Coordinates of C-alpha atoms in Angstrom, one line a residue:
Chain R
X1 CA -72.9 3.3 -48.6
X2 CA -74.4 -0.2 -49.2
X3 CA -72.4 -3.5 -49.2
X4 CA -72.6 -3.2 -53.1
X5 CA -71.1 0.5 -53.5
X6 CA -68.3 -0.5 -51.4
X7 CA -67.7 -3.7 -53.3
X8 CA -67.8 -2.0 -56.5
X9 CA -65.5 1.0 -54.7
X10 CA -62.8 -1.5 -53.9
X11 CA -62.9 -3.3 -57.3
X12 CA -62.7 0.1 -59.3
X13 CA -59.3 1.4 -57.0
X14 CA -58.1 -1.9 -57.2
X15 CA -58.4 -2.2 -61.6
X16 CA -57.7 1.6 -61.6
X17 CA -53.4 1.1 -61.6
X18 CA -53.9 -2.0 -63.6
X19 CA -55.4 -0.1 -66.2
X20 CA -53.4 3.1 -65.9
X21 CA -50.6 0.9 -66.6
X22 CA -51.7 -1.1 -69.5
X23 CA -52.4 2.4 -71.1
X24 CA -49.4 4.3 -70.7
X25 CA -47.0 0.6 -71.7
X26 CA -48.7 1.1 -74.7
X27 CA -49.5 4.5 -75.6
X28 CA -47.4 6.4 -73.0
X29 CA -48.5 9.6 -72.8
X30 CA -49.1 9.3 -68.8
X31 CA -50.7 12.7 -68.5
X32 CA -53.0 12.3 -70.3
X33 CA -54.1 8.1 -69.5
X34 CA -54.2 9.1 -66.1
X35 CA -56.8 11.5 -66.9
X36 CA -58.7 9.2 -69.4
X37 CA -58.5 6.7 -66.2
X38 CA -60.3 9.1 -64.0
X39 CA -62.6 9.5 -66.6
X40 CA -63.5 5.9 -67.1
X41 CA -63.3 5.3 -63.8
X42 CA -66.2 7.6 -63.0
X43 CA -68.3 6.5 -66.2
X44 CA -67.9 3.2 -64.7
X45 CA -68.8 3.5 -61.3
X46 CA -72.4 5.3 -62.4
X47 CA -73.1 2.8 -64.9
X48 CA -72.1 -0.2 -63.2
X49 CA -73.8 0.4 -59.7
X50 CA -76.8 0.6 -62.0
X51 CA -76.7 -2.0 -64.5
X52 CA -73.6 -4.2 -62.7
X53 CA -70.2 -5.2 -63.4
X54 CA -69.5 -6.1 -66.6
X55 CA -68.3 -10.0 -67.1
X56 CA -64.7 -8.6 -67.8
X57 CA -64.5 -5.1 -65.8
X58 CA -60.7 -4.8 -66.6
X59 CA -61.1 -5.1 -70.4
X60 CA -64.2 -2.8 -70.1
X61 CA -62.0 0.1 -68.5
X62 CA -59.2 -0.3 -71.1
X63 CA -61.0 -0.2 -73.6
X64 CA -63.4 2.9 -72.5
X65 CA -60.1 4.5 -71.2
X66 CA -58.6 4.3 -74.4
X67 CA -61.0 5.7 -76.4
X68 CA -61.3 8.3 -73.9
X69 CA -57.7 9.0 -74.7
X70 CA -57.7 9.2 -77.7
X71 CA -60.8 12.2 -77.0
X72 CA -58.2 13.9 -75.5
X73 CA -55.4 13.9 -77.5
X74 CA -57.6 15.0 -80.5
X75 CA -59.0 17.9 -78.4
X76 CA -55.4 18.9 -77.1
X77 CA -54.0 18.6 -80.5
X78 CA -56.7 20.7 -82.3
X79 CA -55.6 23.6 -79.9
X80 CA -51.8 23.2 -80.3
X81 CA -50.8 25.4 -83.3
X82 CA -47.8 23.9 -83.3
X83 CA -46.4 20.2 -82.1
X84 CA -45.3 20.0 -79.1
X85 CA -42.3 18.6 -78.4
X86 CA -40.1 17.2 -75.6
X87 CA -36.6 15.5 -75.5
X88 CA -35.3 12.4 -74.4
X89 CA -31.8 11.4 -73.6
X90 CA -31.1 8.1 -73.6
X91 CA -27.4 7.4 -74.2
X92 CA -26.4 4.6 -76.4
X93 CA -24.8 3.1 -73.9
X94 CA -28.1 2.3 -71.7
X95 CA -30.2 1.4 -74.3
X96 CA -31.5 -1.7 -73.7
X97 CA -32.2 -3.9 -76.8
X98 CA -32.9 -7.3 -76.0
X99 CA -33.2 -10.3 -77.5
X100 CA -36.7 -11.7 -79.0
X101 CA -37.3 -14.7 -76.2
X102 CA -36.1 -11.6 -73.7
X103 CA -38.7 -9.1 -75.1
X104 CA -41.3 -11.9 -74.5
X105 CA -40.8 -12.7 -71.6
X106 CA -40.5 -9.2 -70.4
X107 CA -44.3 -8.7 -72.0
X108 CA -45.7 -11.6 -70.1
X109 CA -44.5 -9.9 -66.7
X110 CA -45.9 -7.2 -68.2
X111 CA -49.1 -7.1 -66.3
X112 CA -48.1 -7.9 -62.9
X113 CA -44.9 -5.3 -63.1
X114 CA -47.7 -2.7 -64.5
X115 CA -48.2 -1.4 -60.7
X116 CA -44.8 -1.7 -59.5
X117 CA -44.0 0.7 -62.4
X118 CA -46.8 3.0 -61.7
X119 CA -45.4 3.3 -58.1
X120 CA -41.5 3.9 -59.3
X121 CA -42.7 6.5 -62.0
X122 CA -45.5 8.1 -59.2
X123 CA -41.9 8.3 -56.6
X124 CA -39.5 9.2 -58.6
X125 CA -37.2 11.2 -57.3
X126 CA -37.5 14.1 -59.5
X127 CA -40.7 15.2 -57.7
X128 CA -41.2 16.7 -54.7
X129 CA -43.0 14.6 -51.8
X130 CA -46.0 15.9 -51.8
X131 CA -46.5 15.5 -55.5
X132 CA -45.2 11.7 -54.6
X133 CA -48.0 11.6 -52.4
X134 CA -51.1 13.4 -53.9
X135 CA -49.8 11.3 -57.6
X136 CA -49.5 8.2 -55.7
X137 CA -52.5 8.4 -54.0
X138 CA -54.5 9.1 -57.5
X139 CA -52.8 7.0 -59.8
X140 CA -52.4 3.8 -57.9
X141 CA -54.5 4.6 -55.1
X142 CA -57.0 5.1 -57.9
X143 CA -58.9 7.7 -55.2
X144 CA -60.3 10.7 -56.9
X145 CA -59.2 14.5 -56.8
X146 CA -61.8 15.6 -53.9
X147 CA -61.3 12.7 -51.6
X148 CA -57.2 13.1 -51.4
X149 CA -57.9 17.0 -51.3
X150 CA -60.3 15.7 -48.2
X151 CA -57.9 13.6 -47.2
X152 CA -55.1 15.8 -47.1
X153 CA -57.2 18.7 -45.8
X154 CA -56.1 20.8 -49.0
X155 CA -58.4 22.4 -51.3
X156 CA -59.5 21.0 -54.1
X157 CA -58.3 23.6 -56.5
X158 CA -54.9 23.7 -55.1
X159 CA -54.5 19.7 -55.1
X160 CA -55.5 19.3 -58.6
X161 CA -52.8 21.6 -59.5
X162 CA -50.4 19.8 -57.9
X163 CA -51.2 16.9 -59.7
X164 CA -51.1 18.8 -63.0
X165 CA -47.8 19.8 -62.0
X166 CA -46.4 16.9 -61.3
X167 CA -47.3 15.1 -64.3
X168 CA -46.1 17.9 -66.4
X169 CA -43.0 17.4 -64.1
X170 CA -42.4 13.9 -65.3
X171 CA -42.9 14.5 -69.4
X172 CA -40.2 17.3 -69.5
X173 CA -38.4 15.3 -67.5
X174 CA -38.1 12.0 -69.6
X175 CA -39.1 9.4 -67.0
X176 CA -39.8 6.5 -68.6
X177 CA -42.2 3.8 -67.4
X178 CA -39.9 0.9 -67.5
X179 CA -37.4 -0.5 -64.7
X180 CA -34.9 1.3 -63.2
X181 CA -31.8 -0.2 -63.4
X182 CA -30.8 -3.0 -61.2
X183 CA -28.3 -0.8 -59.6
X184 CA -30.7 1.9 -58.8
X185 CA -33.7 -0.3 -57.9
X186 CA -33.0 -0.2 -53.8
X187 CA -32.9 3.7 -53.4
X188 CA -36.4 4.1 -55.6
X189 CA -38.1 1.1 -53.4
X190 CA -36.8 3.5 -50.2
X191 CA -38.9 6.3 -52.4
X192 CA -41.5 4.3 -52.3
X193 CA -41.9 3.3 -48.7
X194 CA -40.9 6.8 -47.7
X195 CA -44.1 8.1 -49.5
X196 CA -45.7 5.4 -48.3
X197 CA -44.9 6.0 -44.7
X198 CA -45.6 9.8 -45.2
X199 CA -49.2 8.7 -46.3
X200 CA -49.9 6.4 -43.1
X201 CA -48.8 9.1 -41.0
X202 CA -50.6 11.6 -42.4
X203 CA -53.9 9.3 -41.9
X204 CA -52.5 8.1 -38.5
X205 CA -51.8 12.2 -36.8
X206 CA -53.1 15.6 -38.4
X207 CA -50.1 18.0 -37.5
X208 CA -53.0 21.0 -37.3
X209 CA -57.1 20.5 -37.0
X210 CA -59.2 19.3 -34.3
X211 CA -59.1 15.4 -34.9
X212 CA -56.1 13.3 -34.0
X213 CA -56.5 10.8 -36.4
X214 CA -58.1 10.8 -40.3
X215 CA -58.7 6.9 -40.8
X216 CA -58.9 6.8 -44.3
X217 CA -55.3 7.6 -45.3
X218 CA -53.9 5.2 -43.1
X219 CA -56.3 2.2 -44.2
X220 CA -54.9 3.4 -48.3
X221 CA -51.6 3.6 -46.5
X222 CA -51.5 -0.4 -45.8
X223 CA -53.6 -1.0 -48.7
X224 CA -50.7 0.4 -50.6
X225 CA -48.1 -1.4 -48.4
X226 CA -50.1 -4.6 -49.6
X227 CA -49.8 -4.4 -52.8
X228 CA -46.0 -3.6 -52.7
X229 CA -45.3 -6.8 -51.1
X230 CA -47.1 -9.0 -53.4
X231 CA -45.1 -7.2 -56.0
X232 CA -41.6 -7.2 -54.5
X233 CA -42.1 -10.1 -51.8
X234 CA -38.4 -10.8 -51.1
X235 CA -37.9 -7.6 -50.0
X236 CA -37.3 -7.3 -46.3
X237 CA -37.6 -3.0 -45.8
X238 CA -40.9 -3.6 -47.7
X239 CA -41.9 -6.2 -45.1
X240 CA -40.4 -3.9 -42.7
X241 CA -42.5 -1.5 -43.8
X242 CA -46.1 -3.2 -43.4
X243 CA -45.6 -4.6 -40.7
X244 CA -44.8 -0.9 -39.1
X245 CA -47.9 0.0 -40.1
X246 CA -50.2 -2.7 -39.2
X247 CA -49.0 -2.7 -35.7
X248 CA -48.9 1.4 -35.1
X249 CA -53.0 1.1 -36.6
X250 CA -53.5 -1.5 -34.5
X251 CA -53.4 0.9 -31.5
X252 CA -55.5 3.2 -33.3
X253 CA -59.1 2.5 -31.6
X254 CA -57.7 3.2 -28.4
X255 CA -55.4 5.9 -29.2
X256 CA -58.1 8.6 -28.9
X257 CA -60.4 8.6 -25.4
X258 CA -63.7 10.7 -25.4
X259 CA -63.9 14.1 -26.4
X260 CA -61.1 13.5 -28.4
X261 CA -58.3 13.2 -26.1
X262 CA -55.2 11.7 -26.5
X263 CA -54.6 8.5 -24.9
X264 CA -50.5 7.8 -24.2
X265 CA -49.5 4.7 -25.2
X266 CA -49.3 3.9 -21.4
X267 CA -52.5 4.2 -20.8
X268 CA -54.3 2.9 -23.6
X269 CA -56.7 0.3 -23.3
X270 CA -55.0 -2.6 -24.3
X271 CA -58.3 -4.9 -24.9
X272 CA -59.0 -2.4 -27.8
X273 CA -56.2 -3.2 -29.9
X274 CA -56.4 -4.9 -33.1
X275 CA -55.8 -8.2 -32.2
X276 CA -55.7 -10.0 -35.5
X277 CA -53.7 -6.7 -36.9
X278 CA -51.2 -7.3 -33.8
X279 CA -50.9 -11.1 -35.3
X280 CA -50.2 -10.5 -38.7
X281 CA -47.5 -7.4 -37.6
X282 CA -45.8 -9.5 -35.7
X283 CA -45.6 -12.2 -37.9
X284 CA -44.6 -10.3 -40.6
X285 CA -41.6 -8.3 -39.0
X286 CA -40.6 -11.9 -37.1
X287 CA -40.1 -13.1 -41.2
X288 CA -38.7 -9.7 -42.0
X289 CA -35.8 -10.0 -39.4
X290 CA -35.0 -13.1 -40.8
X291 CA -32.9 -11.5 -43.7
X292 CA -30.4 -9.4 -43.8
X293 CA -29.6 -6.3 -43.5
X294 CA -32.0 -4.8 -41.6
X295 CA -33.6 -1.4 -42.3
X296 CA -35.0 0.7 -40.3
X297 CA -38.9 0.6 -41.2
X298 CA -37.7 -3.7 -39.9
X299 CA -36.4 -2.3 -36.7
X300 CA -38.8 0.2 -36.0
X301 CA -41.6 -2.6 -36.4
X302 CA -39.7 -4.2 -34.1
X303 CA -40.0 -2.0 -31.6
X304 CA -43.5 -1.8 -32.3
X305 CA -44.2 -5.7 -31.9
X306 CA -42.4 -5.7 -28.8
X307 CA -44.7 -2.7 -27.2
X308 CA -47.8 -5.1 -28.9
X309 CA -46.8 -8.5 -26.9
X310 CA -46.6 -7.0 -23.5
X311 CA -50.4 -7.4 -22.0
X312 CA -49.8 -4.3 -19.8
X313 CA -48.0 -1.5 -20.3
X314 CA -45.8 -2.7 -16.9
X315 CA -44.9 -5.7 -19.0
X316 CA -42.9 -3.7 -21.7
X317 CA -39.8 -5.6 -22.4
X318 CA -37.9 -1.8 -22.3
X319 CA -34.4 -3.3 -22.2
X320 CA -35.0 -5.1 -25.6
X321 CA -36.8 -1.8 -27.0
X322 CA -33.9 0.0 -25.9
X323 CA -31.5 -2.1 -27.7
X324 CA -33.2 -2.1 -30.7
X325 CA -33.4 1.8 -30.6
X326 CA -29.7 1.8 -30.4
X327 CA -29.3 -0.3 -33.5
X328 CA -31.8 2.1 -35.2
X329 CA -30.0 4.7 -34.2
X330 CA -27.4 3.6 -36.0
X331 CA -29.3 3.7 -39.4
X332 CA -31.1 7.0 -38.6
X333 CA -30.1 9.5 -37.0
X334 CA -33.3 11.2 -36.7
X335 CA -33.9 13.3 -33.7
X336 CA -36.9 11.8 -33.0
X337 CA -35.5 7.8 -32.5
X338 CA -33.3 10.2 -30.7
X339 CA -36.2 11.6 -28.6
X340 CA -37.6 7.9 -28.2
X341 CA -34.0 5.6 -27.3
X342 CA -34.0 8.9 -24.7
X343 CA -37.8 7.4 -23.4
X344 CA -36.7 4.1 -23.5
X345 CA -33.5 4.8 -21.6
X346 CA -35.6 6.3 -19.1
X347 CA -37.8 3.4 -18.3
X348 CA -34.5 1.0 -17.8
X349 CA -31.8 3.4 -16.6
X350 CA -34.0 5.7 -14.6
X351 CA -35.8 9.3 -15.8
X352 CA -31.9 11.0 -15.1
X353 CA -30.5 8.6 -18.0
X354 CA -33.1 9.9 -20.4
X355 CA -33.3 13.7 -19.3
X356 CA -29.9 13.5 -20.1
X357 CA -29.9 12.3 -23.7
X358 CA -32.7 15.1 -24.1
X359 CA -30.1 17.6 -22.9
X360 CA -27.8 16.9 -26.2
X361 CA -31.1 17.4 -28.2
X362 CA -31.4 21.3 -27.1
X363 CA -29.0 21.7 -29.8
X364 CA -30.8 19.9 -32.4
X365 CA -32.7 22.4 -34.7
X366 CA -34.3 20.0 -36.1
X367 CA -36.2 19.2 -32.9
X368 CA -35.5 21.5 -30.4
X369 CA -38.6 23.7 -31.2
X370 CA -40.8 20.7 -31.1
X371 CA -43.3 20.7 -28.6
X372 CA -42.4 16.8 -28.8
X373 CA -39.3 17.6 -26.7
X374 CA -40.7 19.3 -24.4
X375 CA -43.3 17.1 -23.7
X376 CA -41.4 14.2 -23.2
X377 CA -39.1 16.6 -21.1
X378 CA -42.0 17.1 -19.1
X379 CA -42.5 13.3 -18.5
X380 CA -39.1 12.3 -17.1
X381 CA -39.2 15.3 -15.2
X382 CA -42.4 14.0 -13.5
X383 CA -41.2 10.5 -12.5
X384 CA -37.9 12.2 -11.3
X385 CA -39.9 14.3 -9.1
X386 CA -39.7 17.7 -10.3
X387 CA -43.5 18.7 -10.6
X388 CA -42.5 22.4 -11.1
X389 CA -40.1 21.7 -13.7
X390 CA -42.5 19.2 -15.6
X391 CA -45.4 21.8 -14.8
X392 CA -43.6 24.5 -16.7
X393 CA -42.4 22.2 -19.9
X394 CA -46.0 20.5 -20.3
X395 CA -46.7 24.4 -21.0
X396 CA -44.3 25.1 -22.8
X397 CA -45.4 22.1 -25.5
X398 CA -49.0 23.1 -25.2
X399 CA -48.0 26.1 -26.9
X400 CA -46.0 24.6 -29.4
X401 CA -48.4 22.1 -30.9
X402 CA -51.3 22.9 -33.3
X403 CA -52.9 20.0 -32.5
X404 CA -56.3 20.8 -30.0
X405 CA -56.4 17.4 -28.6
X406 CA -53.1 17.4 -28.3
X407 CA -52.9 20.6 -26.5
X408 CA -55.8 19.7 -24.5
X409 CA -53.9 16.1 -23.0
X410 CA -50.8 18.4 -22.3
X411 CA -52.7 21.4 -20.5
X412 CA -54.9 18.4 -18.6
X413 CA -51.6 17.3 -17.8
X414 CA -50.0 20.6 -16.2
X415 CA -53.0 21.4 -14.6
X416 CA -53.3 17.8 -13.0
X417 CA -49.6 18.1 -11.7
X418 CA -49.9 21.6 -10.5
X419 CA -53.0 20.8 -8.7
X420 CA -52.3 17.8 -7.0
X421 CA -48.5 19.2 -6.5
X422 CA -47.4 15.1 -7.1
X423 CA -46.3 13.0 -10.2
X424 CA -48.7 11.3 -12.3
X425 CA -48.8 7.7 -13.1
X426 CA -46.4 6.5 -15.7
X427 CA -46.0 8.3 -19.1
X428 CA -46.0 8.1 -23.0
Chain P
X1 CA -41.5 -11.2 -104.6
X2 CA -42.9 -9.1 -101.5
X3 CA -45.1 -6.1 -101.1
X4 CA -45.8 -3.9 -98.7
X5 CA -49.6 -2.8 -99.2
X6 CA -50.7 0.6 -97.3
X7 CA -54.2 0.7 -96.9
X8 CA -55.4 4.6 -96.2
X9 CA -59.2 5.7 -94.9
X10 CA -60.4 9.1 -95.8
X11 CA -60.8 11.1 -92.1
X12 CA -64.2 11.2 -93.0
X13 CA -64.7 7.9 -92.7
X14 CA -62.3 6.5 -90.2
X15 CA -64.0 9.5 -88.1
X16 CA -67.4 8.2 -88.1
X17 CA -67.0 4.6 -88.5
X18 CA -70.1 2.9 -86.5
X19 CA -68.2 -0.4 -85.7
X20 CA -72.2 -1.8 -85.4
X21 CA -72.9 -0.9 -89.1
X22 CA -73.9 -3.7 -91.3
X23 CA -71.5 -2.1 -94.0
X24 CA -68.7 -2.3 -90.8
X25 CA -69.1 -6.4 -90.3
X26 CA -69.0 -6.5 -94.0
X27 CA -65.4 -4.8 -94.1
X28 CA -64.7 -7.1 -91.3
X29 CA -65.8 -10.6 -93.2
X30 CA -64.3 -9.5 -96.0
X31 CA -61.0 -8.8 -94.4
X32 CA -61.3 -12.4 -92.2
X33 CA -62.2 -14.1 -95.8
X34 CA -59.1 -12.8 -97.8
X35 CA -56.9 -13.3 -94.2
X36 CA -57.8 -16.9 -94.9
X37 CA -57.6 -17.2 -98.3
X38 CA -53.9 -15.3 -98.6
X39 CA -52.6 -17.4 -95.6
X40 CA -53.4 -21.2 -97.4
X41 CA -52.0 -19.6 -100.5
X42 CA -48.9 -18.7 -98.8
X43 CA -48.9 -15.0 -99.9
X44 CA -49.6 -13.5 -96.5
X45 CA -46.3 -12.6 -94.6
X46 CA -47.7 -10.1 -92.1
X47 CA -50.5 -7.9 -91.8
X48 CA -51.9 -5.6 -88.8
X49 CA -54.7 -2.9 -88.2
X50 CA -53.0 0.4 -86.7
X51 CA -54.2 2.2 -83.7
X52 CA -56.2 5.6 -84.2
X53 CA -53.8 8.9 -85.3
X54 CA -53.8 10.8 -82.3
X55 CA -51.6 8.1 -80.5
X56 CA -49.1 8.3 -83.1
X57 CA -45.6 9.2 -82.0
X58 CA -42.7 10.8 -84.0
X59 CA -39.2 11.1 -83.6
X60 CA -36.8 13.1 -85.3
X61 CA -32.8 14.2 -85.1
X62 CA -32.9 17.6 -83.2
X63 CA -30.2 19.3 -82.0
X64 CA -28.7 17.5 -79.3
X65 CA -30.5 14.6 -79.0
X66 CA -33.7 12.5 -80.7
X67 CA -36.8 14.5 -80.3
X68 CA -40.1 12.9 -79.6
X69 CA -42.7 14.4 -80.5
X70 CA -46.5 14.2 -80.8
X71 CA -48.0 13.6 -84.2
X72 CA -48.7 14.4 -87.6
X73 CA -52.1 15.2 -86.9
X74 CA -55.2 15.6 -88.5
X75 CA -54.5 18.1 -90.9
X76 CA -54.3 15.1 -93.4
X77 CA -57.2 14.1 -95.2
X78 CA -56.3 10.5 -95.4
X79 CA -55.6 7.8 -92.2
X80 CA -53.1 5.3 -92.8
X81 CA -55.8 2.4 -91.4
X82 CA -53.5 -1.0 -92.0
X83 CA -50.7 -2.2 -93.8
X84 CA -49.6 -5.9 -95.1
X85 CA -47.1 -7.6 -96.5
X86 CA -47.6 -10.0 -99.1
X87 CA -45.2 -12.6 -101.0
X88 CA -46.7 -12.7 -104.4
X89 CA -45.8 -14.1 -107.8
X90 CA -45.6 -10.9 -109.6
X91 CA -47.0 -6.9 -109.8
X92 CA -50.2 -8.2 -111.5
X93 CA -50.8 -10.4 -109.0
X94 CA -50.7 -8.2 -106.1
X95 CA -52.2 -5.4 -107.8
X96 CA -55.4 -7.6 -108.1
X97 CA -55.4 -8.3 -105.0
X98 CA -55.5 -5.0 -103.9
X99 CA -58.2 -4.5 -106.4
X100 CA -60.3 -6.7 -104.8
X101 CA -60.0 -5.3 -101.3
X102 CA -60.3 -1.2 -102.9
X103 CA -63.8 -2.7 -104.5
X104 CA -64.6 -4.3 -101.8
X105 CA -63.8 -1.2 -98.7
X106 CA -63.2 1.8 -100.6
X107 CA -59.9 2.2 -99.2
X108 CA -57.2 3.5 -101.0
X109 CA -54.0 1.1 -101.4
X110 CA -50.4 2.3 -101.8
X111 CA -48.6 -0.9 -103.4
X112 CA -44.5 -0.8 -102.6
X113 CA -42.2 -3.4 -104.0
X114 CA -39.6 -5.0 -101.4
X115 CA -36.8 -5.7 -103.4
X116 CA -35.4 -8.8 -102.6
X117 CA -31.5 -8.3 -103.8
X118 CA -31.5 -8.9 -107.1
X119 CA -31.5 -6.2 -109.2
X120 CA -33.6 -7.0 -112.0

């Protein structure tokens, strides 16, 4: 694609929520805009990459999208026999009616809280995460059906259906696109970054397939992040969350060695991170820590930054990764900062401190058919000096995973140890 | 005394309106000229063009709750295209105004007396 296409790309997705929004404030009727969006959209990336952006491309869509609309609503309506209708509740008691200077104000914000409201009423809580995701990704992600049914590695058919569905989802179910209530606004900002985070890692790991990492998804992932912080930039989880992602990318070019292979953090090539990614991470979660309370996507950045200062991986600063997994822990008791306080344990305590936390695991059915556990089973088992035993659970997770070049590292692995009868070099 | 003025567009018309057509700029002069002239007389309180039908929105007491619905629709014959309110000295006053602007558009004009309290 030439300089010009991918200019007019990234001016299109960035419009396409801004426009959504200005719509459906208006007219409502987010179904349908969304799809009058799409339409535009397109119309506009054909006639523009021939004739060039118009002086004023944002009035240009709005206007094109409404009339599009409006197509659409006469087309739908001509089939209905009947009006369709739907209900909503809203009890006297929350029903806000402001004053004039209020209302005025509050349409001045208007076009700045546009996306912020896109993103509340794309996460609500109503839907289920992967519509968050796939109506996310299209409605402020502005990307089209085909390239989040690429993205996702979903057919096409099957994602445009769950799009349908979801916005079907949110007119029966009332959602409105204002505000939530101040009272409510924390927990739908967690919706958010949850979906958020769910979109990085899909781009960052593919649970199944033959490639370890789809870059796109990620890329949207912080593009998305971005955005959120310019639009709620006191917020420290959102922060938090950004600068997760920025630093977990920046390892991304030397996450994956030739053929495909899975690189451990250990022995990745340190020259080939990000630097300028590492910077602004850092940066950002060093700001982020300065409020208070901390969250977990802060802490886990954290962690992340303190992995991202050390120049070799023998100058990890484990005690103060380790500490901050123990406050994490506290937040989230996922068995997976279970699984890495157990690693970090390891590398300060000594493998037997580690492969004992992973004992208390085995009853975790969350995680205790993960090849994940096994895996780093395998690991501490190595250092400690039981080739068999890390032999046999390097198997074990090879089975377990779907992913080829993850099962090829762990196979490489087994057969390495078994072969040479010794430990490795250092793990993870 | 004020008067609501309803200004309706056959479907026909509101349909195929070419907003390039020279009879189109017309409509629009002669709107901008009478804007001007009502607002130095002081007998323009409000006035506003309305968005096409199919964006229209009604609500309605259902069972339990208000009911939002989409529509009426296109079965009428006639779009309700504008509406103004105007502060005139009396009936024949406004009615020649909306003389003027029927002669002028071809729209049809609904004229509604506001009572203003008295009774009289």
């Amino acid at each position: 694609m030439s300089a010009t296409d991918t200019r007019l790309e990234d001016l299109l997705r960035e419009l396409a929520p801004q426009v959504l929004g200005a719509l459906v404030r208006r007219y409502g009727h987010f179904d349908v805009a969304e799809d009058a969006v799409q339409e535009a959209l397109l119309a506009a990336a054909t006639q523009w990459s021939e004739s060039g952006a118009p002086s004023e491309p944002r009035s240009w869509l709005i206007k094109v999208a409404s009339r599009k609309m409006i197509d659409l609503l006469r087309s739908e309506q001509s089939r209905r026999q009947r009006e369709e209708t739907f209900v909503r509740r809203t009890p006297d008691d929350q029903l806000q009616i402001g004053s004039a200077e209020e209302n005025c104000a509050e349409e001045s914000r208007a076009e700045e809280d546009d996306s912020l409201l896109l993103l509340f009423l794309c996460c609500h809580p109503a839907l289920s995460a992967t519509s968050q995701v796939a109506l996310t990704l299209r409605a402020v992600g502005g990307l089209t059906t085909p390239e989040i049914a690429g993205a996702l590695l979903v057919p096409e058919a099957t994602l445009g259906q769950r799009i349908s569905r979801a916005k079907q989802q949110i007119k029966r179910s009332g959602v409105g696109f204002r505000s939530p209530p101040e009272s409510e606004r924390g927990d739908r900002v967690a919706v958010v970054l949850r979906v958020l985070y769910l979109i990085f890692n899909e781009g960052y790991t593919s649970s199944a397939g033959d490639n370890l990492v789809r870059l796109d998804l990620s890329a949207e992932a912080i593009r998305l992040a971005r955005l959120l912080r310019g639009l709620v930039p006191d917020d420290g989880e959102v922060a938090g969350l950004l600068a997760l992602m920025l630093l977990t990318d920046a390892r991304r070019p030397a996450r994956v060695g030739p053929g495909g292979r899975l690189v451990p953090l250990a022995e990745q090539d340190r020259t080939l991170w990000d630097s300028p990614a590492i910077a602004e991470g850092t940066a950002l979660v060093t700001e982020a820590m300065s409020g208070a309370p901390l969250g977990p996507y802060q802490l886990q950045a954290a962690i992340a930054a303190v992995h991202a200062e050390a120049e070799r991986d023998e100058d990890t600063d484990w005690k103060q990764i380790l500490g901050l997994y123990e406050l994490l822990r506290r937040l989230d008791d996922s068995p997976m900062v279970e699984l890495n306080r157990a690693v970090a344990a390891a590398m300060v305590h000594g493998p037997e401190a580690g492969l004992a936390l992973l004992e208390r695991l085995d009853d975790d059915p969350r995680i205790n058919r993960s090849h994940r556990l096994e895996a780093v089973r395998a690991h501490l088992l190595e250092r400690s000096g039981d080739a068999a035993g890390a032999v046999a659970c390097y198997r074990a997770a090879a089975l377990r995973t779907a992913n080829r070049a993850e099962q090829r590292y762990l196979d490489d692995r087994a057969a390495l140890l078994a072969a040479t009868g010794s430990p490795g070099g250092a793990d993870l | 005394m004020k008067y609501m003025l309803l200004a309706y567009t056959s479907k026909a018309d509101w349909d195929e309106v070419d907003t390039s057509s020279p009879e189109f700029l017309a409509m629009c002069e002669f709107y901008e000229r009478l804007t001007t002239e009502l607002t130095a007389s002081g007998e323009l309180v409000s006035t506003e063009g309305l968005a096409d039908p199919a964006l229209t929105r009604t609500v309605r007491k259902g069972e339990d709750a208000p009911v939002v619905s989409d529509g009426p629709y296109a079965e009428s014959k006639e779009v309700l295209a504008s509406f103004s309110i105007l502060d005139c000295a009396n009936h024949d006053r406004v009615l020649e105004i909306a003389a003027r602007i029927v002669d002028a558009v071809g729209d049809t004009i609904e004229v509604r007396p506001i009572p203003d309290g008295a009774p009289g």
